[in-house]
Each structure stands twice: as structure tokens, then as C-alpha cells.
PDB file of C-alpha atoms in Angstrom:
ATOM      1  CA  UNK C   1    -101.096 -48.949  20.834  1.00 69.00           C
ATOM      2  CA  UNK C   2    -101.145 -45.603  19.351  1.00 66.00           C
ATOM      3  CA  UNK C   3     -97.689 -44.025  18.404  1.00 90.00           C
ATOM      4  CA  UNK C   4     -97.146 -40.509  17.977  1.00 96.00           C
ATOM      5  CA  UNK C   5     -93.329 -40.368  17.016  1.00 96.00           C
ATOM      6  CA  UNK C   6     -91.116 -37.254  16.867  1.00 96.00           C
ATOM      7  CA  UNK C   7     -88.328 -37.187  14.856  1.00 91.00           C
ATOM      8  CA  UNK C   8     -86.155 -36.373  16.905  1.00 93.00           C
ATOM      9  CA  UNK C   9     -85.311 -36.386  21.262  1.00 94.00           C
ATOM     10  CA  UNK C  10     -82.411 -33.525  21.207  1.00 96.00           C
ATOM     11  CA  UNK C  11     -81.079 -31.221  18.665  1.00 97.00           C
ATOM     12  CA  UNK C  12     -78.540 -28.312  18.600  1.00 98.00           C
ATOM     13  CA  UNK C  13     -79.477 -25.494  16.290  1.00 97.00           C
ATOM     14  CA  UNK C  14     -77.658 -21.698  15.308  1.00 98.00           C
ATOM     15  CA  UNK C  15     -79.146 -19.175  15.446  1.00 98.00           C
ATOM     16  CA  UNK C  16     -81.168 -18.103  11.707  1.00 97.00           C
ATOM     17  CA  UNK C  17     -81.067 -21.511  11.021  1.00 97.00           C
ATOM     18  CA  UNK C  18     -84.392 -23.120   9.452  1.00 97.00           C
ATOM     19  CA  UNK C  19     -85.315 -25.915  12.090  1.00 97.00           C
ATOM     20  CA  UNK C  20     -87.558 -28.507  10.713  1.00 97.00           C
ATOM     21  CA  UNK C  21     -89.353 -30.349  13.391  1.00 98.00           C
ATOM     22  CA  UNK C  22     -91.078 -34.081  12.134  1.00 97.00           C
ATOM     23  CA  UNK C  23     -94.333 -35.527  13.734  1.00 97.00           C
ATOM     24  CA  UNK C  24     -95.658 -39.015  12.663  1.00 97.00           C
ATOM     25  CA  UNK C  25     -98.759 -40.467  14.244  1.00 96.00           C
ATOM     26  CA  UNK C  26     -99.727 -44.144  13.074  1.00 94.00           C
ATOM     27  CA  UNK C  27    -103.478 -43.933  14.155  1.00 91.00           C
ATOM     28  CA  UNK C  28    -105.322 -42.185  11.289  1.00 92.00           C
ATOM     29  CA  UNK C  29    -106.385 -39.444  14.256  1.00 92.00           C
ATOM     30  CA  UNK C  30    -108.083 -36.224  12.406  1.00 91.00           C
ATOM     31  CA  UNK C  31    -106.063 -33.720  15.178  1.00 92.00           C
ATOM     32  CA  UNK C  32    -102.645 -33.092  15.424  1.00 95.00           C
ATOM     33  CA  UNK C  33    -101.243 -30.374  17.503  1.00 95.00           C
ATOM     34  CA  UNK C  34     -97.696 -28.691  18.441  1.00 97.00           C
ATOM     35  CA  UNK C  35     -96.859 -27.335  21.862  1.00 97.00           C
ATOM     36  CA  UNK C  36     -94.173 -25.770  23.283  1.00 97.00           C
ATOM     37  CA  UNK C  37     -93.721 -26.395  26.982  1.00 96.00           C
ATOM     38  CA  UNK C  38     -91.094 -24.237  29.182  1.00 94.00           C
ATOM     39  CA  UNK C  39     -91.658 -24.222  32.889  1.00 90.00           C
ATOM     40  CA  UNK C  40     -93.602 -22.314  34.930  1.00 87.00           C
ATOM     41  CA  UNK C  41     -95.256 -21.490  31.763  1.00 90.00           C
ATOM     42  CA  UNK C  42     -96.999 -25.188  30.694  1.00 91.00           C
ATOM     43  CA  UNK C  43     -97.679 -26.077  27.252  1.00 94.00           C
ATOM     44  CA  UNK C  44     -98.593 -23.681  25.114  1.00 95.00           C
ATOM     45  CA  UNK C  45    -100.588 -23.829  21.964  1.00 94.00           C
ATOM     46  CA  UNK C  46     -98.390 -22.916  18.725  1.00 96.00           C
ATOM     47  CA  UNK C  47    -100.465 -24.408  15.789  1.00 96.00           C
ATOM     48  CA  UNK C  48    -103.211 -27.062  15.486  1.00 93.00           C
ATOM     49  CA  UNK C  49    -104.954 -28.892  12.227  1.00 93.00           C
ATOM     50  CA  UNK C  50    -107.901 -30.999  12.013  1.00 90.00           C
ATOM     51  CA  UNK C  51    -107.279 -32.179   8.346  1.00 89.00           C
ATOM     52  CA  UNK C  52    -104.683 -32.221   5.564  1.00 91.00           C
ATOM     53  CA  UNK C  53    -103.778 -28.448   4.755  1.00 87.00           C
ATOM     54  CA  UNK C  54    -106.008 -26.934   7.325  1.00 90.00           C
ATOM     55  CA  UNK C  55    -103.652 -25.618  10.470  1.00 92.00           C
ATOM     56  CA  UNK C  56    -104.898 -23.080  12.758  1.00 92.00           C
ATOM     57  CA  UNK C  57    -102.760 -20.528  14.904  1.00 94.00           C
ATOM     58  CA  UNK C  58    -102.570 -21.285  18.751  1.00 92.00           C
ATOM     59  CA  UNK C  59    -101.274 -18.744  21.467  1.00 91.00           C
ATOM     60  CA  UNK C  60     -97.849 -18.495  20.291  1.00 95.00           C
ATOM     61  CA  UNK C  61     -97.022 -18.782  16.339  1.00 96.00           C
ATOM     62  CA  UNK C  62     -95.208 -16.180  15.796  1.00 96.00           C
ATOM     63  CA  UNK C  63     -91.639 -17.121  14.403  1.00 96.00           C
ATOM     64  CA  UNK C  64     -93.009 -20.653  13.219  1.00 98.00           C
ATOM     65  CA  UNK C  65     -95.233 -22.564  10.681  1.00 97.00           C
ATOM     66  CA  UNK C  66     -95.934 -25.621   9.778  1.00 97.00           C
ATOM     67  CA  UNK C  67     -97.131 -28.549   7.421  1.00 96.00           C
ATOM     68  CA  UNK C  68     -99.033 -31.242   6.996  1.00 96.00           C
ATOM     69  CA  UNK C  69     -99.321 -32.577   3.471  1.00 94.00           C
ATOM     70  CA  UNK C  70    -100.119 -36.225   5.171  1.00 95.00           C
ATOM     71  CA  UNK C  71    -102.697 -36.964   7.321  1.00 95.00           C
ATOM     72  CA  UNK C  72    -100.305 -38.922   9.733  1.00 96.00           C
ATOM     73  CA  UNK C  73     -97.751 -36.100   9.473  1.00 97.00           C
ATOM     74  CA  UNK C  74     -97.357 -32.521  10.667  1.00 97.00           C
ATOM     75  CA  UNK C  75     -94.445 -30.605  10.840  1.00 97.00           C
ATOM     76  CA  UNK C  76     -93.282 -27.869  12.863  1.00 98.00           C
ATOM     77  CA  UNK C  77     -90.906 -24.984  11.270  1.00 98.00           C
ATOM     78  CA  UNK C  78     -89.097 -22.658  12.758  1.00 97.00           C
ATOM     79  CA  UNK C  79     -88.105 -19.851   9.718  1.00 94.00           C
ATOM     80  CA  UNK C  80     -85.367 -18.239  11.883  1.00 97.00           C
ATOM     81  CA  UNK C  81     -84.223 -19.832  14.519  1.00 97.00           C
ATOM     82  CA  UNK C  82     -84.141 -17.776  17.494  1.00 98.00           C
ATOM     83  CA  UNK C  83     -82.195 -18.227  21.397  1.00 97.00           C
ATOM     84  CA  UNK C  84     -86.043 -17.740  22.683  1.00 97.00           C
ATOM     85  CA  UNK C  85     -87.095 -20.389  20.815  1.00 98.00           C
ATOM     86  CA  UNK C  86     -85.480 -22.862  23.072  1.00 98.00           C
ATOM     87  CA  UNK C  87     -87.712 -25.129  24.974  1.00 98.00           C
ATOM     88  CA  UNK C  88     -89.223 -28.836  24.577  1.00 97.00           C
ATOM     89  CA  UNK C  89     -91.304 -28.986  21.935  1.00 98.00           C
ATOM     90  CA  UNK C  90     -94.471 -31.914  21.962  1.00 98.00           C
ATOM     91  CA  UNK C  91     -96.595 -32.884  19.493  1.00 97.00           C
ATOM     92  CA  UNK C  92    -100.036 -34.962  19.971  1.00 96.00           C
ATOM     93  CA  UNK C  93    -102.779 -35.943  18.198  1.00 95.00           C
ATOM     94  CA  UNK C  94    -106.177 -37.329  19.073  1.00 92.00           C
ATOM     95  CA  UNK C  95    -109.111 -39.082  16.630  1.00 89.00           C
ATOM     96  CA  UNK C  96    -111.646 -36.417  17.390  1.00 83.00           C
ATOM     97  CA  UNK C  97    -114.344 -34.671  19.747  1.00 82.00           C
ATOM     98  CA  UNK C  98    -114.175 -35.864  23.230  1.00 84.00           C
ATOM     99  CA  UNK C  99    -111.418 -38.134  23.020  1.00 86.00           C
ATOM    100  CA  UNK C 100    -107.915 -38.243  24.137  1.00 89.00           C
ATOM    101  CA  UNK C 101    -105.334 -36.761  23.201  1.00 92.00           C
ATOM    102  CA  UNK C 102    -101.528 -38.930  22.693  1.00 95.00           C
ATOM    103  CA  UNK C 103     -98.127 -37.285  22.621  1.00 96.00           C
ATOM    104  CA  UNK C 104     -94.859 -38.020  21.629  1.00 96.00           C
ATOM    105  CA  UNK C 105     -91.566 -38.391  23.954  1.00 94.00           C
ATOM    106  CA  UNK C 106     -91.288 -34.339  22.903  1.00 96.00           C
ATOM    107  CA  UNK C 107     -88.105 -32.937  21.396  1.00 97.00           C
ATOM    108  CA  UNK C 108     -85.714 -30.754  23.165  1.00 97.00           C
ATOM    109  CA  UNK C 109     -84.033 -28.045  21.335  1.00 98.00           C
ATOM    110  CA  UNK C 110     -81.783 -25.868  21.982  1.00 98.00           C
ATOM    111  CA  UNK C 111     -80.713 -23.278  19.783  1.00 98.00           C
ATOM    112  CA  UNK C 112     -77.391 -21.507  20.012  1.00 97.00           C
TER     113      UNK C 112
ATOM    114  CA  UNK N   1    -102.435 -14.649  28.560  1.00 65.00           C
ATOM    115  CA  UNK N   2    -103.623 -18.380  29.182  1.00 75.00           C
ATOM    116  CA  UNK N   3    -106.736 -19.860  28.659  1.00 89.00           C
ATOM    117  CA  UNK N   4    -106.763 -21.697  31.479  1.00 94.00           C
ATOM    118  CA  UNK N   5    -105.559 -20.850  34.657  1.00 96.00           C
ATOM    119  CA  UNK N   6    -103.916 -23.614  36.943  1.00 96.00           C
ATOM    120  CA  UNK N   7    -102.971 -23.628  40.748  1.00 96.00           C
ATOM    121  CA  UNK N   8    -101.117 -24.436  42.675  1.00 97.00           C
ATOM    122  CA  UNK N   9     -97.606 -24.296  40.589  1.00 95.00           C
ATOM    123  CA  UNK N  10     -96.566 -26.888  43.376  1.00 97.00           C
ATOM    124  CA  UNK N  11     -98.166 -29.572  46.043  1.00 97.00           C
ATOM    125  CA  UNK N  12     -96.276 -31.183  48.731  1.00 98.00           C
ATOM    126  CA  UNK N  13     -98.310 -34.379  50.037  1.00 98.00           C
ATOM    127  CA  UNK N  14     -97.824 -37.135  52.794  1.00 98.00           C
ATOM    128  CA  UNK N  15     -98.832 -40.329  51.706  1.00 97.00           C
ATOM    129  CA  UNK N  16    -102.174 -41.455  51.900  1.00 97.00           C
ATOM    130  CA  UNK N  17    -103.458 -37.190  51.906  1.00 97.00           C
ATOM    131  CA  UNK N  18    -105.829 -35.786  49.281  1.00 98.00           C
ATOM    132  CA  UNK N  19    -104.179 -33.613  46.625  1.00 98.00           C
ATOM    133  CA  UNK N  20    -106.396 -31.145  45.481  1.00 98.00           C
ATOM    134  CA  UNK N  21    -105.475 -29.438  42.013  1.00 98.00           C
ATOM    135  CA  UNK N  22    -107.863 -26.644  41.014  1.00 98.00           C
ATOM    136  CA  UNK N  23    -108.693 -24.756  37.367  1.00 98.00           C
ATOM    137  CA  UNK N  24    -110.510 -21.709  36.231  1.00 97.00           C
ATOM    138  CA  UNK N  25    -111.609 -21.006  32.468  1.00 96.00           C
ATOM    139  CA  UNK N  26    -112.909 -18.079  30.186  1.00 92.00           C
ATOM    140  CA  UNK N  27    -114.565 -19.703  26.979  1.00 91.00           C
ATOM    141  CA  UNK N  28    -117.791 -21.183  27.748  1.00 92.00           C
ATOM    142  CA  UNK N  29    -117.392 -22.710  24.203  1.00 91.00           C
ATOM    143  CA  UNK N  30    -114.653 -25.252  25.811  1.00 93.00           C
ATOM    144  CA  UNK N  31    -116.671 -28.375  26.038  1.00 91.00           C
ATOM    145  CA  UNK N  32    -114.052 -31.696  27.616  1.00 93.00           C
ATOM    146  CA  UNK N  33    -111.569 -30.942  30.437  1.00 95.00           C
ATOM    147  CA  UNK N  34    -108.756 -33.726  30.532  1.00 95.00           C
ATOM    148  CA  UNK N  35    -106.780 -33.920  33.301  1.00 97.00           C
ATOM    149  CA  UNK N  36    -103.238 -35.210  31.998  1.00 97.00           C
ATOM    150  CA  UNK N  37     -99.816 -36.435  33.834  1.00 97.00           C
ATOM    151  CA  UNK N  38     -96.488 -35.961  33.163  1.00 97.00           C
ATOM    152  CA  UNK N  39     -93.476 -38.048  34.389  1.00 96.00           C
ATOM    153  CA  UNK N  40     -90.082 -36.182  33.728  1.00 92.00           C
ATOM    154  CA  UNK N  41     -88.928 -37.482  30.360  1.00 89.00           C
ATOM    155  CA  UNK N  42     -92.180 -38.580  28.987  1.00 92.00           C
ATOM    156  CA  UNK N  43     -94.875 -36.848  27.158  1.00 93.00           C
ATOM    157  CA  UNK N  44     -98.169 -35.986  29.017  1.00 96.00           C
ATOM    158  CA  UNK N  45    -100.607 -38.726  28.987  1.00 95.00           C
ATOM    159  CA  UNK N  46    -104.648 -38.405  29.637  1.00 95.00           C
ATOM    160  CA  UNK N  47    -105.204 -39.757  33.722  1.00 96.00           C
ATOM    161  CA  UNK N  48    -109.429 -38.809  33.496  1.00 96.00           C
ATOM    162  CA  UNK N  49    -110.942 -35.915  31.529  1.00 95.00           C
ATOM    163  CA  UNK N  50    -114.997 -34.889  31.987  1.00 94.00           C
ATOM    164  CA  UNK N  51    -117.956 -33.443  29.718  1.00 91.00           C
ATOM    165  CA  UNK N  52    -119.459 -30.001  31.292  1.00 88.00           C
ATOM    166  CA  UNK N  53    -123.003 -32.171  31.222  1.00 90.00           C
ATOM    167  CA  UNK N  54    -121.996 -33.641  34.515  1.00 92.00           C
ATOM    168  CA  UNK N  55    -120.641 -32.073  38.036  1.00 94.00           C
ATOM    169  CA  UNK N  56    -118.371 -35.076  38.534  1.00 96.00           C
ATOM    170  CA  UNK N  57    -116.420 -37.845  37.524  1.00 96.00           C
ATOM    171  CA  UNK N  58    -114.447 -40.773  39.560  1.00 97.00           C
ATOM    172  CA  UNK N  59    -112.189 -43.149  38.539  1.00 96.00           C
ATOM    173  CA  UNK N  60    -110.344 -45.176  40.895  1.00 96.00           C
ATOM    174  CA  UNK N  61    -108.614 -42.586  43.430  1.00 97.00           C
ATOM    175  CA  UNK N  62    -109.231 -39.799  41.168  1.00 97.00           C
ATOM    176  CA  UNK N  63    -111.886 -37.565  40.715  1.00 97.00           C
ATOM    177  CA  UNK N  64    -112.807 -34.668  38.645  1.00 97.00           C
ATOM    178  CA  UNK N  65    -115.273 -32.324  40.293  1.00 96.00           C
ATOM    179  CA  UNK N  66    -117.058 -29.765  37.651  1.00 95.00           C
ATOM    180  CA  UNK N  67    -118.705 -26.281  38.458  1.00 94.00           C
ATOM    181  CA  UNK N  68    -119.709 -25.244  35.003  1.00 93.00           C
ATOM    182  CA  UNK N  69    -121.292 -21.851  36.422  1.00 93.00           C
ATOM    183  CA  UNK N  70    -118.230 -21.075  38.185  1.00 95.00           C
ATOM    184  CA  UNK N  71    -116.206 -22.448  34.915  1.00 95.00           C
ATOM    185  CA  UNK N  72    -113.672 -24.415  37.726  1.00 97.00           C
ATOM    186  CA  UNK N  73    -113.083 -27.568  38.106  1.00 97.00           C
ATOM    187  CA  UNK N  74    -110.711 -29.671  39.751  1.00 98.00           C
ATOM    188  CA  UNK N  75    -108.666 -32.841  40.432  1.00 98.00           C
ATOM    189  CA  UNK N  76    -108.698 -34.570  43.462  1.00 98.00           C
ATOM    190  CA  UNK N  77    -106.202 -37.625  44.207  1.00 98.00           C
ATOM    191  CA  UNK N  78    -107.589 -39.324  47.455  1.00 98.00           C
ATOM    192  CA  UNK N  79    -105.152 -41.987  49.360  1.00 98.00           C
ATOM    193  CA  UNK N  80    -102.246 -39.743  47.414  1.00 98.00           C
ATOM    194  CA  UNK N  81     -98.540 -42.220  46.866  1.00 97.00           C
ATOM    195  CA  UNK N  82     -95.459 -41.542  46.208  1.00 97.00           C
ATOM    196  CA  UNK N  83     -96.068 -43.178  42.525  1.00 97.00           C
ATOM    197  CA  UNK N  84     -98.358 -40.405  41.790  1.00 98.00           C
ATOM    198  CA  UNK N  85     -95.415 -37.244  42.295  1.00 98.00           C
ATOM    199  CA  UNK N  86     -95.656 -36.193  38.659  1.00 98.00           C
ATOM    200  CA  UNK N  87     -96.544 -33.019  36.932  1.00 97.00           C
ATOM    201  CA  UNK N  88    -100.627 -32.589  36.613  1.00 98.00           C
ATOM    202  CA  UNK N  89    -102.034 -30.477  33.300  1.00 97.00           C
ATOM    203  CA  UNK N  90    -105.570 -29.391  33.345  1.00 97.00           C
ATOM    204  CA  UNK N  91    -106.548 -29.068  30.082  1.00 95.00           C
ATOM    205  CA  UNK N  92    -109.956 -27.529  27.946  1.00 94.00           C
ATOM    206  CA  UNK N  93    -110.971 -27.907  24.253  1.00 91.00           C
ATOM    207  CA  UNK N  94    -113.537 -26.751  21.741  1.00 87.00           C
ATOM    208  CA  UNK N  95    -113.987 -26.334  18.182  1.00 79.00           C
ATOM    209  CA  UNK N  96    -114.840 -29.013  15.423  1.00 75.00           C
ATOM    210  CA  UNK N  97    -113.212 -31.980  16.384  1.00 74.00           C
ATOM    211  CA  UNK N  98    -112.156 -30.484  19.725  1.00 72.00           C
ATOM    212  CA  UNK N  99    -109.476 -29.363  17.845  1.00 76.00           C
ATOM    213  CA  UNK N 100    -108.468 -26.224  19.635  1.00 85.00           C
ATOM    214  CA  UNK N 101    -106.737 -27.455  23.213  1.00 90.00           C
ATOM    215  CA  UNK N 102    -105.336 -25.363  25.668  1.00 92.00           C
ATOM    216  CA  UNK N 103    -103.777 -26.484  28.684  1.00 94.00           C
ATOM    217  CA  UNK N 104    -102.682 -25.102  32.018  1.00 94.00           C
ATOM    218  CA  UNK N 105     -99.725 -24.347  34.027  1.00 94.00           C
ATOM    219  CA  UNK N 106     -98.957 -27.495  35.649  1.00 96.00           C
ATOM    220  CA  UNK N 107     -98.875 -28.323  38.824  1.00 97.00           C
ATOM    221  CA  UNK N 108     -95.476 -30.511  40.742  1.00 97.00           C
ATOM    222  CA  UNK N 109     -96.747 -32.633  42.947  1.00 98.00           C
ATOM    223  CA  UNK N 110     -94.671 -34.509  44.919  1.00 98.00           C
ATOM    224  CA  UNK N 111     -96.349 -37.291  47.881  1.00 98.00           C
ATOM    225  CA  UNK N 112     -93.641 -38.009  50.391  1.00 97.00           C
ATOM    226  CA  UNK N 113     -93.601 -41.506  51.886  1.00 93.00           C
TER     227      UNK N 113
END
């Protein structure tokens, strides 16, 4: 079975902290990808990467970046941590074109 | 300003009625539509997803219909149960790899018994 593990289920930031945000996939897939889902609004798009180093911008990047020095890792960062950045967070990652895509359980954060 | 545009936010079924999700898109470059479902405290997970080089796709009770000149398409869930009330994602994808995914909305539906 493919496993895409986050590092974490819940966490409790401040505000300005520097969040660090762990993604581990165990199936060699090419894609990995970070949303942000809040309701009424879906999951949104906040960075993607098809390959070690390469990461693309989604819909909403602003106030993160991210990593992924591994192939079967990719890393979401949140610089400053801000009260609007509170929300689940899910990270997924599929082989390639045409094929599914798996997520993790997600992470809920809230920052405070 | 999403990608791709999901209705209805909400869907109230009786068991054994068709639930009828629909979806609208921009880029013609987006190439596979998943369909994924979400059960509160999980992570989405793919249910049926279509290539724009057919007009429709059926797996068990559900179906994907595909109107690539009208860029819609939609989900249909015929004999609907109460083991389907989840949240419903329509999703699109393009780029090397399909690498760029965007998804919609969401949709609650809930089938009453």
C-alpha cells in the first residue's frame, strides 16, 4: 500500500514562529504536492514539485516555502507564522501523468 | 479565484436517489479529472477520475460524464446510500507529470436512510 505520512496530526503554533511541516511518501512517486483545505473554500494549491529541488508555486504561496532535498520528502514552511494561516494542511503525491493521486491523514494547525 | 468551479456546496439525498455533482473549468491544457472523497478525519482518496478523450466513464454506481466543449463534467452516484455521505472533490491537472492539480470546492453530501 502506498503511504504518504505527515509528521504530524495537530500542532499549536505562536504567532512569528517558523512552522516546519514534514511529508514522507514511501512509493518513489515523482509528484508531491501541499494543500491547504479550509471550508467552503476546498483545497487549495500552495506549492507542487515534480523532482528533487524543482517546486512550483500553486494559488496560495504567499507566507510559505518549502523543500524537498529527498525524493520521498517535501516539506512545507511557514516563515512567519500567521492567525490566517490556520487550517488543515494535506500533502499527496502521485507517480506521474494520469495517475492517482494519495494523501496523508492531513495536519491540523492552529496557530495562536 | 479557483480553477475549478464546484456545485453544489451541499446535497441532501434519500437513499437509493441519484446524486448529481457538477464542475466547470478554464484551462483547456487540464488533461485528467479525478473525482476524490473525503470522510471527516481522513485525507481525500481518488473514487474514479477520466481522460478528456472520452465523454464518459462508469464504475460500479458511479459515473463520470465529460463535455470537453463545454469544459463540465460531472459525477453521478446512482442507487445513492447512506455509506456514500462524504465530502466529493472534483479535481483537474496538467503539466509534465500532471503535476499542477487543482481541485474544487467540495461538495457535502449526505444520503438519508
Amino acid at each position: 500500500d502506498v503511504k504518504v505520512t505527515q509528521s504530524s496530526r495537530y500542532l499549536v503554533k505562536r504567532t512569528g514562529e517558523k512552522v516546519f511541516l514534514e511529508c514522507v511518501q514511501d512509493m518513489d512517486h515523482e509528484n508531491m504536492f501541499w494543500y491547504r483545505q479550509d471550508p467552503g473554500l476546498g483545497l487549495r494549491l500552495i506549492y507542487f514539485s515534480y523532482d528533487v529541488k524543482m517546486k512550483e508555486k500553486g494559488d496560495i504561496p504567499e507566507g510559505y516555502s518549502v523543500s524537498r532535498e529527498k525524493k520521498e520528502r517535501f516539506s512545507l514552511i511557514l516563515e512567519s507564522a500567521s492567525t490566517n494561516q490556520t487550517s488543515m494542511y494535506l500533502c499527496a503525491s502521485s507517480l506521474g501523468r494520469w495517475t492517482e493521486a494519495f494523501f496523508g491523514q492531513g495536519t491540523r494547525l492552529t496557530v495562536v | 479565484q479557483q480553477q475549478v468551479k464546484q456545485s453544489p456546496q451541499s446535497l441532501i439525498v434519500q437513499k437509493g436517489g441519484i446524486s448529481i455533482i457538477n464542475c466547470a473549468y478554464e484551462n483547456t491544457a487540464f488533461d485528467y479529472f479525478p473525482w476524490y472523497q473525503q470522510f471527516p478525519g481522513k485525507g481525500p482518496a481518488l473514487l474514479i477520475a477520466i481522460r478528456p478523450d472520452v465523454s464518459e466513464k462508469k464504475e460500479g454506481r458511479f459515473t463520470i460524464s465529460f463535455n470537453k466543449s463545454a469544459k463540465q463534467f460531472s459525477l453521478h452516484i446512482m442507487d445513492s446510500q447512506p455509506g456514500d455521505s462524504a465530502t466529493y472533490f472534483c479535481a483537474a491537472s496538467w503539466g509534465y507529470n500532471n503535476n499542477d492539480m487543482r481541485f474544487g470546492a467540495g461538495t457535502r453530501l449526505t444520503v438519508k436512510p
